Coordinates of C-alpha atoms in Angstrom, one line a residue:
X1 CA -0.2 0.5 -6.8
X2 CA -2.8 -0.5 -9.4
X3 CA -0.4 -0.4 -12.4
X4 CA 0.4 2.0 -15.3
X5 CA -2.6 3.9 -16.6
X6 CA -1.7 3.0 -20.1
X7 CA -2.0 -0.7 -19.2
X8 CA -5.2 -0.2 -17.1
X9 CA -7.0 2.0 -19.6
X10 CA -8.9 5.2 -19.0
X11 CA -12.2 3.4 -18.1
X12 CA -10.6 1.1 -15.6
X13 CA -8.8 4.0 -14.0
X14 CA -12.0 6.0 -13.7
X15 CA -13.8 3.0 -12.2
X16 CA -11.0 2.5 -9.6
X17 CA -11.2 6.2 -8.6
X18 CA -15.0 6.0 -8.3
X19 CA -14.8 2.9 -6.2
X20 CA -12.3 4.4 -3.8
X21 CA -14.3 7.6 -3.5
X22 CA -17.5 5.7 -2.9
X23 CA -15.9 3.5 -0.3
X24 CA -14.4 6.5 1.5
X25 CA -17.8 8.3 1.6
X26 CA -19.5 5.1 2.8
X27 CA -16.9 4.7 5.7
X28 CA -17.4 8.4 6.7
X29 CA -21.2 8.0 6.8
X30 CA -21.0 4.8 8.8
X31 CA -18.6 6.4 11.2
X32 CA -21.0 9.4 11.7
X33 CA -23.8 6.8 12.3
X34 CA -21.9 5.1 15.1
X35 CA -20.9 8.4 16.7
X36 CA -24.5 9.7 16.7
X37 CA -25.4 7.1 19.3
X38 CA -26.2 4.1 17.1
X39 CA -23.1 2.3 18.3
X40 CA -20.1 2.4 20.7
X41 CA -16.8 4.1 19.9
X42 CA -15.6 5.2 16.6
X43 CA -16.7 3.6 13.3
X44 CA -13.3 4.2 11.8
X45 CA -11.6 2.2 14.6
X46 CA -14.2 -0.5 14.2
X47 CA -13.5 -0.8 10.5
X48 CA -9.7 -1.0 11.1
X49 CA -10.1 -3.8 13.7
X50 CA -12.6 -5.7 11.4
X51 CA -10.3 -5.4 8.4
X52 CA -7.2 -6.7 10.3
X53 CA -9.2 -9.5 12.0
X54 CA -10.6 -10.5 8.6
X55 CA -7.1 -10.8 7.3
X56 CA -6.0 -13.0 10.1
X57 CA -9.0 -15.2 9.9
X58 CA -8.7 -15.5 6.1
X59 CA -5.0 -16.3 6.2
X60 CA -5.8 -19.0 8.8
X61 CA -8.9 -20.7 7.2
X62 CA -8.9 -19.7 3.5
X63 CA -10.1 -22.6 1.3
X64 CA -8.6 -21.1 -1.8
X65 CA -5.9 -23.1 -3.5
X66 CA -2.8 -21.4 -4.7
X67 CA 0.4 -22.6 -6.5
X68 CA 3.2 -22.9 -4.0
X69 CA 6.5 -24.1 -5.4
X70 CA 4.8 -26.0 -8.2
X71 CA 2.2 -27.6 -5.9
X72 CA -1.4 -26.7 -5.3
X73 CA -1.9 -25.8 -1.6
X74 CA -4.6 -24.2 0.5
X75 CA -3.9 -20.5 1.3
X76 CA -5.2 -20.9 4.9
X77 CA -2.5 -22.0 7.3
X78 CA -4.7 -24.4 9.4
X79 CA -6.5 -25.8 6.3
X80 CA -3.1 -26.4 4.7
X81 CA -2.0 -28.3 7.9
X82 CA -5.0 -30.6 7.8
X83 CA -4.5 -31.2 4.1
X84 CA -0.8 -32.0 4.5
X85 CA -1.5 -34.4 7.4
X86 CA -4.1 -36.3 5.3
X87 CA -2.1 -36.5 2.1
X88 CA 1.5 -36.8 3.3
X89 CA 2.6 -40.2 4.6
X90 CA 5.2 -38.6 6.8
X91 CA 3.3 -36.7 9.5
X92 CA 6.5 -35.0 10.8
X93 CA 7.3 -33.7 7.4
X94 CA 3.8 -32.5 7.0
X95 CA 3.9 -30.5 10.3
X96 CA 7.3 -29.1 9.4
X97 CA 6.1 -28.0 6.0
X98 CA 3.0 -26.4 7.6
X99 CA 5.1 -24.4 10.0
X100 CA 7.8 -23.2 7.6
X101 CA 6.3 -23.2 4.1
X102 CA 7.1 -20.1 2.0
X103 CA 4.9 -18.2 -0.3
X104 CA 1.9 -18.1 2.0
X105 CA 0.9 -17.8 5.7
X106 CA 2.2 -20.7 7.8
X107 CA 1.7 -21.9 11.3
X108 CA 4.7 -20.1 12.7
X109 CA 3.1 -16.8 11.4
X110 CA -0.2 -17.8 13.1
X111 CA 1.6 -18.6 16.4
X112 CA 3.5 -15.3 16.3
X113 CA 0.2 -13.5 15.8
X114 CA -1.3 -15.2 18.9
X115 CA 1.9 -14.4 20.9
X116 CA 1.8 -10.7 20.0
X117 CA -2.0 -10.6 20.8
X118 CA -1.3 -12.0 24.3
X119 CA 1.7 -9.7 24.9
X120 CA -0.3 -6.6 24.0
X121 CA -3.2 -7.7 26.2
X122 CA -0.8 -8.3 29.1
X123 CA 0.7 -4.8 28.8
X124 CA -2.8 -3.3 28.7
X125 CA -3.1 -4.2 32.4
X126 CA -0.1 -2.2 33.5
X127 CA -1.4 0.9 35.3
X128 CA -0.9 3.2 38.3
X129 CA -4.1 4.1 40.2
X130 CA -4.2 7.4 42.1
X131 CA -6.5 7.9 45.0
X132 CA -9.2 10.5 44.2
X133 CA -11.5 12.0 46.9
X134 CA -14.3 14.5 46.7
X135 CA -14.0 18.0 48.2
X136 CA -17.8 18.2 48.9
X137 CA -18.9 14.6 49.7
X138 CA -17.1 13.5 52.8
X139 CA -15.7 9.9 52.6
X140 CA -16.2 9.5 48.9
X141 CA -13.1 8.0 47.3
X142 CA -12.3 6.4 43.9
X143 CA -9.2 5.9 41.7
X144 CA -7.9 7.5 38.6
X145 CA -6.0 5.0 36.5
X146 CA -3.0 6.0 34.5
X147 CA -2.3 3.2 32.0
X148 CA 1.1 2.3 30.5
X149 CA -0.5 2.8 27.1
X150 CA -1.8 6.2 28.2
X151 CA -2.3 7.4 24.6
X152 CA -3.5 3.9 23.4
X153 CA -2.7 3.3 19.7
X154 CA -2.3 6.9 18.7
X155 CA 1.5 6.8 18.4
X156 CA 1.5 3.9 15.9
X157 CA -1.4 5.6 13.9
X158 CA 0.6 8.8 13.6
X159 CA 3.8 6.9 12.8
X160 CA 2.0 5.0 10.1
X161 CA 0.5 8.2 8.6
X162 CA 3.9 9.9 8.6
X163 CA 5.6 7.0 6.8
X164 CA 2.7 6.6 4.4
X165 CA 2.9 10.2 3.4
X166 CA 6.7 10.0 3.0
X167 CA 6.3 6.9 0.8
X168 CA 3.7 8.7 -1.4
X169 CA 5.8 11.8 -1.9
X170 CA 8.9 9.8 -2.5
X171 CA 7.3 7.5 -5.1
X172 CA 5.6 10.4 -6.9
X173 CA 8.8 12.4 -7.4
X174 CA 11.0 9.4 -8.0
X175 CA 8.9 8.4 -11.1
X176 CA 9.6 11.8 -12.6
X177 CA 13.1 12.7 -11.3
X178 CA 15.0 9.4 -10.9
X179 CA 18.4 11.0 -11.5
X180 CA 18.0 13.8 -9.0
X181 CA 20.4 13.4 -6.0
X182 CA 17.9 14.8 -3.4
X183 CA 15.1 12.6 -4.8
X184 CA 17.3 9.5 -4.5
X185 CA 18.3 10.5 -1.0
X186 CA 14.6 10.6 -0.1
X187 CA 14.1 7.1 -1.6
X188 CA 14.7 4.9 -4.6
X189 CA 12.0 2.4 -5.6
X190 CA 11.6 -0.8 -7.5
X191 CA 8.5 -2.5 -8.6
X192 CA 7.6 -6.0 -7.3
X193 CA 7.2 -8.4 -10.3
X194 CA 4.7 -10.6 -8.4
X195 CA 2.3 -8.0 -7.0
X196 CA 3.1 -4.9 -9.2
X197 CA 3.6 -2.8 -6.1
X198 CA 6.8 -0.8 -5.5
X199 CA 9.1 -1.2 -2.5
X200 CA 11.9 1.1 -1.3
X201 CA 15.5 -0.1 -2.1
X202 CA 17.5 2.8 -0.7
X203 CA 17.3 6.2 0.8
X204 CA 15.3 7.5 3.7
X205 CA 12.2 5.6 2.7
X206 CA 14.1 2.3 2.8
X207 CA 15.6 2.9 6.2
X208 CA 12.2 3.8 7.6
X209 CA 10.7 0.6 6.2
X210 CA 10.3 -2.6 8.4
X211 CA 12.8 -5.4 8.1
X212 CA 11.6 -8.1 5.8
X213 CA 13.5 -10.9 7.6
X214 CA 15.3 -11.4 10.9
X215 CA 18.5 -12.1 9.0
X216 CA 18.6 -8.4 7.9
X217 CA 19.8 -7.5 11.4
X218 CA 23.1 -9.2 10.5
X219 CA 23.2 -8.6 6.7
X220 CA 22.0 -4.9 6.9
X221 CA 22.7 -3.7 10.5
X222 CA 22.5 0.0 9.5
X223 CA 18.9 -0.5 8.3
X224 CA 18.0 -2.4 11.4
X225 CA 19.6 0.2 13.8
X226 CA 18.0 3.1 12.0
X227 CA 14.6 1.5 11.9
X228 CA 14.6 0.4 15.5
X229 CA 15.8 3.8 16.7
X230 CA 13.3 5.6 14.5
X231 CA 10.3 3.5 15.7
X232 CA 11.1 3.9 19.4
X233 CA 11.8 7.6 19.2
X234 CA 9.0 8.7 16.9
X235 CA 6.4 6.7 18.8
X236 CA 7.6 8.1 22.1
X237 CA 7.6 11.6 20.7
X238 CA 4.1 11.3 19.1
X239 CA 2.8 9.9 22.4
X240 CA 4.2 12.8 24.4
X241 CA 2.9 15.3 21.9
X242 CA -0.5 13.8 21.8
X243 CA -1.3 14.3 25.5
X244 CA -0.9 18.1 25.0
X245 CA -2.9 18.2 21.8
X246 CA -5.8 16.0 23.0
X247 CA -6.3 17.5 26.4
X248 CA -4.8 14.6 28.4
X249 CA -1.9 16.4 30.0
X250 CA -1.5 16.9 33.7
X251 CA -2.9 20.5 33.6
X252 CA -5.9 19.3 31.7
X253 CA -6.6 16.4 34.0
X254 CA -6.1 18.7 37.1
X255 CA -8.6 21.2 35.6
X256 CA -11.2 18.4 35.0
X257 CA -10.8 17.2 38.6
X258 CA -11.2 20.8 39.9
X259 CA -14.4 21.3 37.8
X260 CA -15.8 18.1 39.4
X261 CA -14.7 19.2 42.9
X262 CA -12.3 16.2 43.1
X263 CA -8.7 16.1 44.4
X264 CA -5.8 13.6 44.3
X265 CA -4.3 12.3 47.6
X266 CA -6.2 15.1 49.5
X267 CA -4.1 17.8 47.8
X268 CA -5.9 21.1 47.9
X269 CA -3.7 23.3 45.7
X270 CA -4.2 22.8 41.9
X271 CA -0.4 23.4 41.3
X272 CA 0.4 20.5 43.6
X273 CA -2.1 18.3 41.8
X274 CA -0.5 19.1 38.5
X275 CA 2.9 18.4 40.0
X276 CA 1.7 15.0 41.3
X277 CA 0.2 14.1 37.9
X278 CA 3.3 15.1 36.1
X279 CA 5.1 12.4 38.0
X280 CA 3.1 9.8 36.1
X281 CA 1.4 11.1 32.9
X282 CA 4.4 12.2 30.8
X283 CA 6.6 9.2 31.7
X284 CA 3.7 6.8 31.0
X285 CA 3.0 8.5 27.6
X286 CA 6.7 8.5 26.6
X287 CA 7.5 5.0 27.8
X288 CA 4.2 3.6 26.6
X289 CA 4.7 5.0 23.2
X290 CA 8.2 3.5 23.0
X291 CA 6.7 0.1 24.1
X292 CA 4.1 0.4 21.3
X293 CA 6.9 0.9 18.8
X294 CA 8.9 -2.0 20.2
X295 CA 5.9 -4.3 20.1
X296 CA 5.4 -3.4 16.4
X297 CA 9.0 -4.2 15.7
X298 CA 8.8 -7.6 17.5
X299 CA 5.6 -8.5 15.6
X300 CA 7.2 -7.7 12.3
X301 CA 10.3 -9.7 13.1
X302 CA 8.3 -12.7 14.3
X303 CA 6.4 -12.7 11.0
X304 CA 2.9 -12.1 12.5
X305 CA 0.1 -12.2 10.0
X306 CA -0.7 -8.8 8.5
X307 CA 1.8 -6.5 10.1
X308 CA 3.0 -5.4 13.5
X309 CA 1.2 -2.1 13.2
X310 CA -2.0 -3.8 12.1
X311 CA -2.0 -6.3 15.0
X312 CA -1.4 -3.5 17.6
X313 CA -4.2 -1.5 16.1
X314 CA -6.6 -4.4 16.2
X315 CA -5.8 -5.5 19.8
X316 CA -5.9 -1.9 21.2
X317 CA -9.1 -1.1 19.4
X318 CA -10.8 -4.3 20.5
X319 CA -9.6 -3.7 24.1
X320 CA -11.0 -0.2 24.0
X321 CA -14.4 -1.5 22.9
X322 CA -14.4 -4.1 25.8
X323 CA -13.6 -1.3 28.2
X324 CA -16.3 0.9 26.8
X325 CA -18.8 -1.9 27.1
X326 CA -17.9 -2.5 30.7
X327 CA -17.9 1.2 31.5
X328 CA -21.4 1.5 30.1
X329 CA -22.5 -1.7 31.9
X330 CA -23.9 -3.0 28.7
X331 CA -23.8 -6.7 28.0
X332 CA -22.6 -7.7 24.5
X333 CA -25.8 -9.5 23.8
X334 CA -27.8 -6.3 24.6
X335 CA -25.9 -4.1 22.1
X336 CA -28.1 -5.3 19.2
X337 CA -31.4 -5.6 21.0
X338 CA -34.2 -3.3 20.2

C-alpha cells in the first residue's frame, strides 16, 4: 500500500508504523471516552461517519487544482462546475463536462451520492410495530418496532472485514508464491501505476471485488453475477447470524419482555411470544441484510463518492445518532453545553 520498503527506506517505514499505531491507540482512547458517558453512541462509529462525510465534502468543495487531461481543474465537483461556467463560453459544454469529467469527482457522482442517501433514509422508515402491554399495570400499552434494517449496518461491516482479510492474505502470499496454483486461485494482483496500490485481476479476490464500471455487467458477466450473488447472500447470512450472537433473537427479546413483565398481543405463554416474534425478526434480519447488500451494489454502480459500503455506513450511523438523541430527549444544541 505504501510502496516497497527498499524504496521507502527503513526510517520512513518505522515512521509509518509508528503513525498507524499512534492513530489506532488514539481512536481507542477516544472511543472509550465517548462510551464512558462523555458522548452518545460509539466513538468508532462516529469516526467512520466523520471520515466518510469528510470525503464527500472534500470531493465536492475541494479548492485544490489537479491536472485532468492536460488541463488544470479544481478537484471539488461543485467548485469545478463554477469554474467551468465562468471560463467556458459554451455553458452547455461546461455543464456537460462538470457532469461527466474523468479523473476526478464529477456532478453525476455527487448526484448519485445524494440519491443513495435518500434511498437509505427512506428504507430506514420501514418497520413493523407490535403491540406490547404490561402484565402488572392495567391499560398500559406501547409498541415494539421491528425495523427492516433490524441489524443496522452490521452485515456490511462484517462483509467488508471478511473481504479485507481475504485481500490481505491473498496479497501477502501472492508476493511470495506467484506461480502457485492455489495462490493464483485465491487471487492474482497487479499494482496500479498511478496510486501504487494493488488491485485484483483474477481469482476469488477479483470476483469478490466491486465492479469498476456499469459496462462490466456486459463485458464480464461472470464477475457481475458472482459479485451480486455474493453480496446478497453474505449480507443476509451475516445479518441472520448476528441476531443470535448479539442477543437480538426472538428468544432473547421474549426473555427481556418477560423480565419487564411485558407481553405481546396479550400472549401469556413465553413460547407463544417467541413464535410470534419469529414471524418478524428472522425475516426482517435476512431481507434487511440482503437489502443492505443490494444498496451497496447500487451505490457502487452509480459511482457514488467514496464507495457504496462507506455511504451505507455513514447514513446508518448518522441515523442511529439521531434516534439516540431523540430517545434521550436531548436537543442537539444541548449536547455540548456544560
